[in-house]
Tab-separated table of C-alpha atoms in Angstrom:
chain	number	residue	atom	x	y	z
A	1	MET	CA	45.929	-38.903	39.421
A	2	ILE	CA	49.193	-40.037	40.974
A	3	ASP	CA	52.371	-38.220	39.951
A	4	ARG	CA	54.788	-41.121	40.262
A	5	ALA	CA	57.885	-39.192	39.208
A	6	GLY	CA	57.064	-36.294	41.530
A	7	LEU	CA	56.239	-38.628	44.396
A	8	ALA	CA	59.483	-40.596	43.954
A	9	ALA	CA	61.592	-37.441	43.770
A	10	PHE	CA	59.923	-35.972	46.841
A	11	LEU	CA	60.469	-39.143	48.886
A	12	ARG	CA	64.113	-39.338	47.863
A	13	SER	CA	64.710	-35.705	48.776
A	14	ARG	CA	63.070	-36.067	52.185
A	15	ARG	CA	64.994	-39.267	52.926
A	16	ALA	CA	68.288	-37.600	52.005
A	17	ALA	CA	67.485	-34.691	54.324
A	18	MET	CA	66.799	-36.942	57.327
A	19	GLN	CA	69.676	-37.778	59.667
A	20	PRO	CA	69.845	-40.786	62.007
A	21	GLU	CA	70.005	-38.502	65.027
A	22	ASP	CA	66.722	-36.893	63.969
A	23	VAL	CA	64.829	-40.142	64.522
A	24	GLY	CA	66.774	-41.645	67.414
A	25	LEU	CA	68.987	-43.973	65.320
A	26	PRO	CA	72.743	-44.434	65.810
A	27	ARG	CA	74.883	-43.017	63.011
A	28	GLY	CA	77.619	-45.663	63.075
A	29	ARG	CA	81.104	-45.304	61.622
A	30	ARG	CA	80.543	-46.802	58.181
A	31	ARG	CA	77.504	-44.824	57.084
A	32	ARG	CA	77.946	-43.577	53.524
A	33	THR	CA	74.323	-42.804	52.676
A	34	ALA	CA	73.366	-39.125	52.585
A	35	GLY	CA	70.516	-39.220	55.053
A	36	LEU	CA	68.716	-42.436	55.941
A	37	ARG	CA	68.755	-45.764	54.160
A	38	ARG	CA	65.599	-46.990	52.462
A	39	GLU	CA	65.175	-49.839	54.938
A	40	GLU	CA	65.441	-47.400	57.853
A	41	VAL	CA	62.721	-45.180	56.416
A	42	ALA	CA	60.566	-48.227	55.689
A	43	ALA	CA	60.845	-49.343	59.323
A	44	LEU	CA	59.920	-45.856	60.548
A	45	CYS	CA	56.886	-45.914	58.242
A	46	HIS	CA	55.833	-49.450	59.292
A	47	MET	CA	56.065	-50.948	55.824
A	48	SER	CA	58.277	-53.387	53.974
A	49	ALA	CA	61.525	-52.109	52.497
A	50	ASP	CA	60.464	-53.514	49.111
A	51	TYR	CA	57.210	-51.514	49.131
A	52	TYR	CA	59.003	-48.277	49.975
A	53	ALA	CA	61.752	-48.919	47.406
A	54	ARG	CA	59.151	-49.359	44.663
A	55	LEU	CA	57.647	-45.962	45.498
A	56	GLU	CA	61.059	-44.308	45.155
A	57	ARG	CA	61.527	-46.098	41.825
A	58	GLU	CA	58.203	-44.871	40.436
A	59	ARG	CA	56.618	-48.309	40.653
A	60	GLY	CA	54.281	-50.208	42.916
A	61	PRO	CA	50.597	-49.807	43.808
A	62	HIS	CA	48.731	-46.580	44.386
A	63	PRO	CA	49.349	-45.753	48.100
A	64	SER	CA	46.221	-45.630	50.249
A	65	GLU	CA	45.410	-42.727	52.567
A	66	GLN	CA	46.432	-44.867	55.531
A	67	MET	CA	49.762	-45.697	53.941
A	68	LEU	CA	50.416	-42.064	53.047
A	69	ALA	CA	49.645	-41.002	56.614
A	70	SER	CA	52.133	-43.601	57.856
A	71	ILE	CA	54.783	-42.312	55.449
A	72	ALA	CA	54.159	-38.702	56.448
A	73	GLN	CA	54.490	-39.561	60.123
A	74	GLY	CA	57.452	-41.865	59.739
A	75	MET	CA	59.377	-39.300	57.675
A	76	HIS	CA	58.582	-36.517	60.163
A	77	LEU	CA	56.911	-34.357	57.526
A	78	SER	CA	55.463	-30.975	58.359
A	79	LEU	CA	51.770	-30.403	57.646
A	80	ASP	CA	52.591	-28.616	54.387
A	81	GLU	CA	54.867	-31.475	53.347
A	82	ARG	CA	52.237	-34.031	54.342
A	83	ASP	CA	49.611	-32.284	52.207
A	84	HIS	CA	52.040	-32.145	49.287
A	85	LEU	CA	52.696	-35.872	49.650
A	86	PHE	CA	48.976	-36.640	49.490
A	87	ARG	CA	48.477	-34.477	46.404
A	88	LEU	CA	51.422	-36.114	44.598
A	89	ALA	CA	49.791	-39.479	45.325
A	90	GLY	CA	46.458	-38.284	43.923
A	91	GLN	CA	44.720	-38.118	47.317
A	92	HIS	CA	42.990	-35.300	49.193
A	93	PRO	CA	45.022	-34.190	52.243
A	94	PRO	CA	43.464	-34.938	55.653
A	95	ALA	CA	41.876	-32.153	57.658
A	96	ARG	CA	44.063	-30.010	59.873
A	97	GLY	CA	43.312	-28.719	63.360
A	98	SER	CA	42.142	-30.408	66.536
A	99	THR	CA	40.990	-33.597	64.785
A	100	SER	CA	44.302	-34.214	63.024
A	101	GLU	CA	46.419	-37.131	64.226
A	102	HIS	CA	49.535	-36.044	62.350
A	103	ILE	CA	52.221	-35.403	64.983
A	104	SER	CA	54.437	-32.395	64.349
A	105	PRO	CA	58.096	-33.147	63.485
A	106	GLY	CA	59.281	-31.160	66.512
A	107	LEU	CA	57.211	-33.204	68.943
A	108	LEU	CA	58.385	-36.427	67.299
A	109	ARG	CA	62.032	-35.363	67.579
A	110	ILE	CA	61.578	-34.848	71.303
A	111	LEU	CA	59.895	-38.233	71.700
A	112	ASP	CA	62.655	-39.961	69.710
A	113	ARG	CA	65.195	-38.689	72.248
A	114	LEU	CA	63.275	-40.173	75.177
A	115	ALA	CA	63.932	-43.842	74.447
A	116	ASP	CA	64.989	-44.473	78.062
A	117	THR	CA	62.004	-42.590	79.537
A	118	PRO	CA	58.280	-43.404	79.767
A	119	ALA	CA	56.554	-40.936	77.453
A	120	GLU	CA	53.567	-40.753	75.134
A	121	ILE	CA	51.847	-38.377	72.739
A	122	VAL	CA	48.064	-38.155	73.053
A	123	THR	CA	45.228	-36.172	71.496
A	124	GLU	CA	43.025	-33.807	73.469
A	125	LEU	CA	40.597	-36.731	73.874
A	126	GLY	CA	43.234	-38.981	75.415
A	127	GLU	CA	43.904	-41.097	72.316
A	128	THR	CA	47.480	-42.351	72.356
A	129	LEU	CA	49.288	-41.693	69.076
A	130	ARG	CA	52.808	-42.747	69.981
A	131	GLN	CA	54.613	-44.245	72.996
A	132	THR	CA	58.246	-44.823	73.849
A	133	PRO	CA	59.205	-48.466	74.551
A	134	LEU	CA	59.400	-47.728	78.277
A	135	GLY	CA	56.042	-45.981	78.055
A	136	VAL	CA	54.537	-49.201	76.703
A	137	ALA	CA	56.254	-51.172	79.472
A	138	LEU	CA	54.839	-48.833	82.113
A	139	THR	CA	51.215	-48.402	81.044
A	140	GLY	CA	50.697	-51.032	78.333
A	141	ASP	CA	50.296	-50.748	74.573
A	142	ALA	CA	47.593	-48.100	74.185
A	143	GLY	CA	47.913	-48.178	70.406
A	144	ARG	CA	46.070	-51.485	70.133
A	145	TYR	CA	42.621	-49.984	70.740
A	146	THR	CA	40.170	-48.946	68.041
A	147	GLY	CA	37.050	-46.786	67.908
A	148	PRO	CA	35.992	-44.812	70.999
A	149	ALA	CA	38.067	-47.182	73.169
A	150	ARG	CA	41.192	-45.427	71.869
A	151	SER	CA	40.369	-42.695	74.389
A	152	LEU	CA	41.629	-43.416	77.902
A	153	GLY	CA	38.778	-41.343	79.310
A	154	TYR	CA	36.250	-43.467	77.460
A	155	ARG	CA	37.906	-46.687	78.626
A	156	TRP	CA	37.950	-45.380	82.179
A	157	PHE	CA	34.155	-45.383	82.313
A	158	THR	CA	33.489	-48.472	80.178
A	159	ASP	CA	36.320	-50.915	80.927
A	160	PRO	CA	37.021	-51.650	84.622
A	161	ALA	CA	40.425	-53.132	83.754
A	162	SER	CA	41.641	-49.696	82.649
A	163	ARG	CA	41.597	-48.584	86.304
A	164	ASN	CA	44.011	-51.250	87.517
A	165	ILE	CA	47.002	-49.013	86.883
A	166	TYR	CA	45.823	-46.573	89.588
A	167	LEU	CA	45.356	-47.130	93.310
A	168	PRO	CA	41.670	-47.563	94.285
A	169	GLU	CA	41.715	-44.505	96.554
A	170	GLU	CA	42.523	-42.316	93.550
A	171	HIS	CA	39.746	-43.572	91.276
A	172	ALA	CA	37.185	-40.967	92.382
A	173	LEU	CA	39.497	-38.074	91.542
A	174	MET	CA	40.422	-39.638	88.205
A	175	SER	CA	36.737	-40.021	87.300
A	176	ARG	CA	36.073	-36.365	88.118
A	177	MET	CA	39.137	-35.327	86.132
A	178	TYR	CA	38.136	-37.248	82.992
A	179	ALA	CA	34.535	-35.990	83.085
A	180	SER	CA	35.709	-32.435	83.707
A	181	GLY	CA	38.290	-32.604	80.932
A	182	LEU	CA	35.798	-33.922	78.401
A	183	ARG	CA	33.353	-31.165	79.340
A	184	GLY	CA	36.023	-28.555	78.729
A	185	VAL	CA	36.974	-29.919	75.306
A	186	ALA	CA	33.315	-30.336	74.293
A	187	ALA	CA	32.593	-26.719	75.214
A	188	GLN	CA	35.646	-25.548	73.270
A	189	ARG	CA	34.895	-27.596	70.145
A	190	GLY	CA	31.132	-27.152	70.219
A	191	PRO	CA	28.076	-29.313	69.445
A	192	GLY	CA	28.703	-32.008	66.869
A	193	SER	CA	32.389	-32.278	67.753
A	194	ARG	CA	34.015	-35.589	68.552
A	195	ALA	CA	34.213	-34.543	72.190
A	196	ALA	CA	30.454	-33.908	72.270
A	197	GLN	CA	29.861	-37.260	70.585
A	198	PHE	CA	32.020	-38.998	73.183
A	199	ALA	CA	30.012	-37.348	75.963
A	200	GLU	CA	26.713	-38.444	74.424
A	201	LEU	CA	28.018	-41.987	74.086
A	202	LEU	CA	29.216	-42.137	77.687
A	203	LEU	CA	25.921	-40.728	78.967
A	204	THR	CA	24.235	-43.851	77.589
A	205	ARG	CA	26.863	-46.299	78.851
A	206	SER	CA	28.006	-45.183	82.295
A	207	ALA	CA	25.870	-44.231	85.302
A	208	GLU	CA	28.981	-42.870	87.027
A	209	PHE	CA	29.723	-40.590	84.077
A	210	ARG	CA	26.111	-39.349	83.987
A	211	GLU	CA	26.284	-38.366	87.648
A	212	LEU	CA	29.582	-36.548	87.198
A	213	TRP	CA	28.420	-34.869	83.980
A	214	GLU	CA	25.368	-33.480	85.753
A	215	ALA	CA	27.654	-31.930	88.404
A	216	HIS	CA	29.104	-29.594	85.701
A	217	GLU	CA	32.609	-29.605	87.198
A	218	ILE	CA	35.307	-27.976	85.127
A	219	GLY	CA	39.062	-27.681	85.555
A	220	VAL	CA	39.627	-30.656	87.873
A	221	SER	CA	43.406	-31.178	87.889
A	222	PRO	CA	45.390	-34.390	88.436
A	223	GLN	CA	47.661	-34.786	91.426
A	224	GLU	CA	51.185	-33.447	91.050
A	225	VAL	CA	52.648	-36.902	91.707
A	226	LYS	CA	51.082	-39.844	89.893
A	227	ARG	CA	51.073	-43.198	91.670
A	228	LEU	CA	50.946	-45.973	89.100
A	229	VAL	CA	50.619	-49.679	89.854
A	230	HIS	CA	52.723	-52.029	87.726
A	231	PRO	CA	52.173	-55.802	87.990
A	232	GLU	CA	55.917	-56.580	88.101
A	233	VAL	CA	57.628	-53.687	89.885
A	234	GLY	CA	54.781	-52.484	92.111
A	235	VAL	CA	53.768	-48.897	92.885
A	236	LEU	CA	55.729	-46.069	91.250
A	237	GLU	CA	55.477	-42.421	92.265
A	238	LEU	CA	56.155	-40.352	89.143
A	239	ASN	CA	56.087	-36.739	88.129
A	240	CYS	CA	54.362	-36.060	84.823
A	241	GLN	CA	55.649	-33.177	82.718
A	242	THR	CA	53.402	-32.022	79.882
A	243	LEU	CA	54.284	-30.315	76.614
A	244	LEU	CA	51.470	-28.937	74.450
A	245	ASP	CA	51.544	-28.549	70.682
A	246	PRO	CA	48.899	-25.817	70.283
A	247	HIS	CA	48.587	-26.215	66.517
A	248	GLN	CA	47.635	-29.895	66.678
A	249	SER	CA	46.164	-30.027	70.205
A	250	HIS	CA	48.542	-32.864	71.005
A	251	LEU	CA	50.094	-33.433	74.415
A	252	LEU	CA	53.448	-35.025	75.201
A	253	PHE	CA	53.480	-36.677	78.636
A	254	VAL	CA	56.874	-37.502	80.158
A	255	TYR	CA	57.070	-39.551	83.367
A	256	THR	CA	60.107	-39.135	85.627
A	257	ALA	CA	61.253	-39.972	89.147
A	258	PRO	CA	63.936	-38.262	91.279
A	259	PRO	CA	67.315	-40.020	90.866
A	260	GLY	CA	68.053	-42.268	93.800
A	261	SER	CA	64.407	-42.708	94.751
A	262	ALA	CA	62.717	-46.104	94.973
A	263	SER	CA	60.584	-45.247	91.944
A	264	TYR	CA	63.698	-44.305	89.953
A	265	GLU	CA	65.173	-47.727	90.679
A	266	LYS	CA	61.904	-49.377	89.657
A	267	LEU	CA	62.002	-47.537	86.331
A	268	GLN	CA	65.518	-48.858	85.754
A	269	LEU	CA	64.306	-52.381	86.512
A	270	LEU	CA	61.322	-51.910	84.229
A	271	SER	CA	63.658	-50.808	81.448
A	272	VAL	CA	65.635	-54.043	81.820
A	273	LEU	CA	62.483	-56.156	81.872
A	274	ALA	CA	61.147	-54.378	78.784
A	275	GLY	CA	64.421	-54.982	76.938
A	276	GLN	CA	64.312	-58.664	77.766
A	277	SER	CA	60.721	-59.066	76.546
A	278	LEU	CA	61.346	-57.303	73.234
A	279	GLY	CA	62.889	-59.790	70.838
A	280	PRO	CA	64.679	-58.896	67.579
A	281	SER	CA	61.650	-59.767	65.501
A	282	ASP	CA	59.451	-57.498	67.626
A	283	ALA	CA	61.858	-54.602	67.332
A	284	THR	CA	61.934	-54.704	63.538
A	285	ALA	CA	58.490	-56.041	62.699
A	286	ASP	CA	56.870	-54.500	59.627
A	287	ARG	CA	53.203	-53.938	59.047
A	288	ARG	CA	53.258	-54.725	55.361
A	289	PRO	CA	50.809	-53.131	52.957
């Protein structure tokens, strides 16, 4: 059963504790609210301001699991806080561990400070959970996929268009890397895991994957410098730094180029192009419940 008073009080307390700088928002000179405004939290949680306000006022519908997950992520809740939120709303908390898609507050804070840098947070199976705006401009909106296609490794073997971002001469290494990486995760998680299920699915759908899987390669590493092909700015040579959250098995990828290099200039141009293509309505669009 939902505890409306407890849920409202918890949301208000978490909102008051959040600061604009924590989520990459400007503070401004006239801010009087202790913490974030309701409309700011609503935007972070991808919901309408009216829906969120009703929750804080002990009204509105019973939040679904999907909506609660969005609130927990948008408010940068820890796992304990997320579980508490679900219980207050009368729902069972999601599972923790390698299958969880709840990004830790620390990893989100880092991502929020990378607005001018291509970056993304992915699961151990290559499912993109969050991208910076420049990350979307560089590699496309990976959050639009559903089902197994959410995994870049799965798309690599089943959707030829997914390879367009890499130069043809690098495709063979990328194929070996994805097959090797999936084998490593499947061995770590064991039979019946999502990784094992992905492997079984790909064995039925890709002759290339079957051949690589039978080779039993493990530990194939990507090149130190990634060469990505963008349709508007051309080839970029980027370094990819990786930060691992061991508790959630999430990876933060950050793409950079040496200042003054041709690729650095292309990133600056891409940032301008991305800003021009993102209209006001796109920047503030809500996914209403």
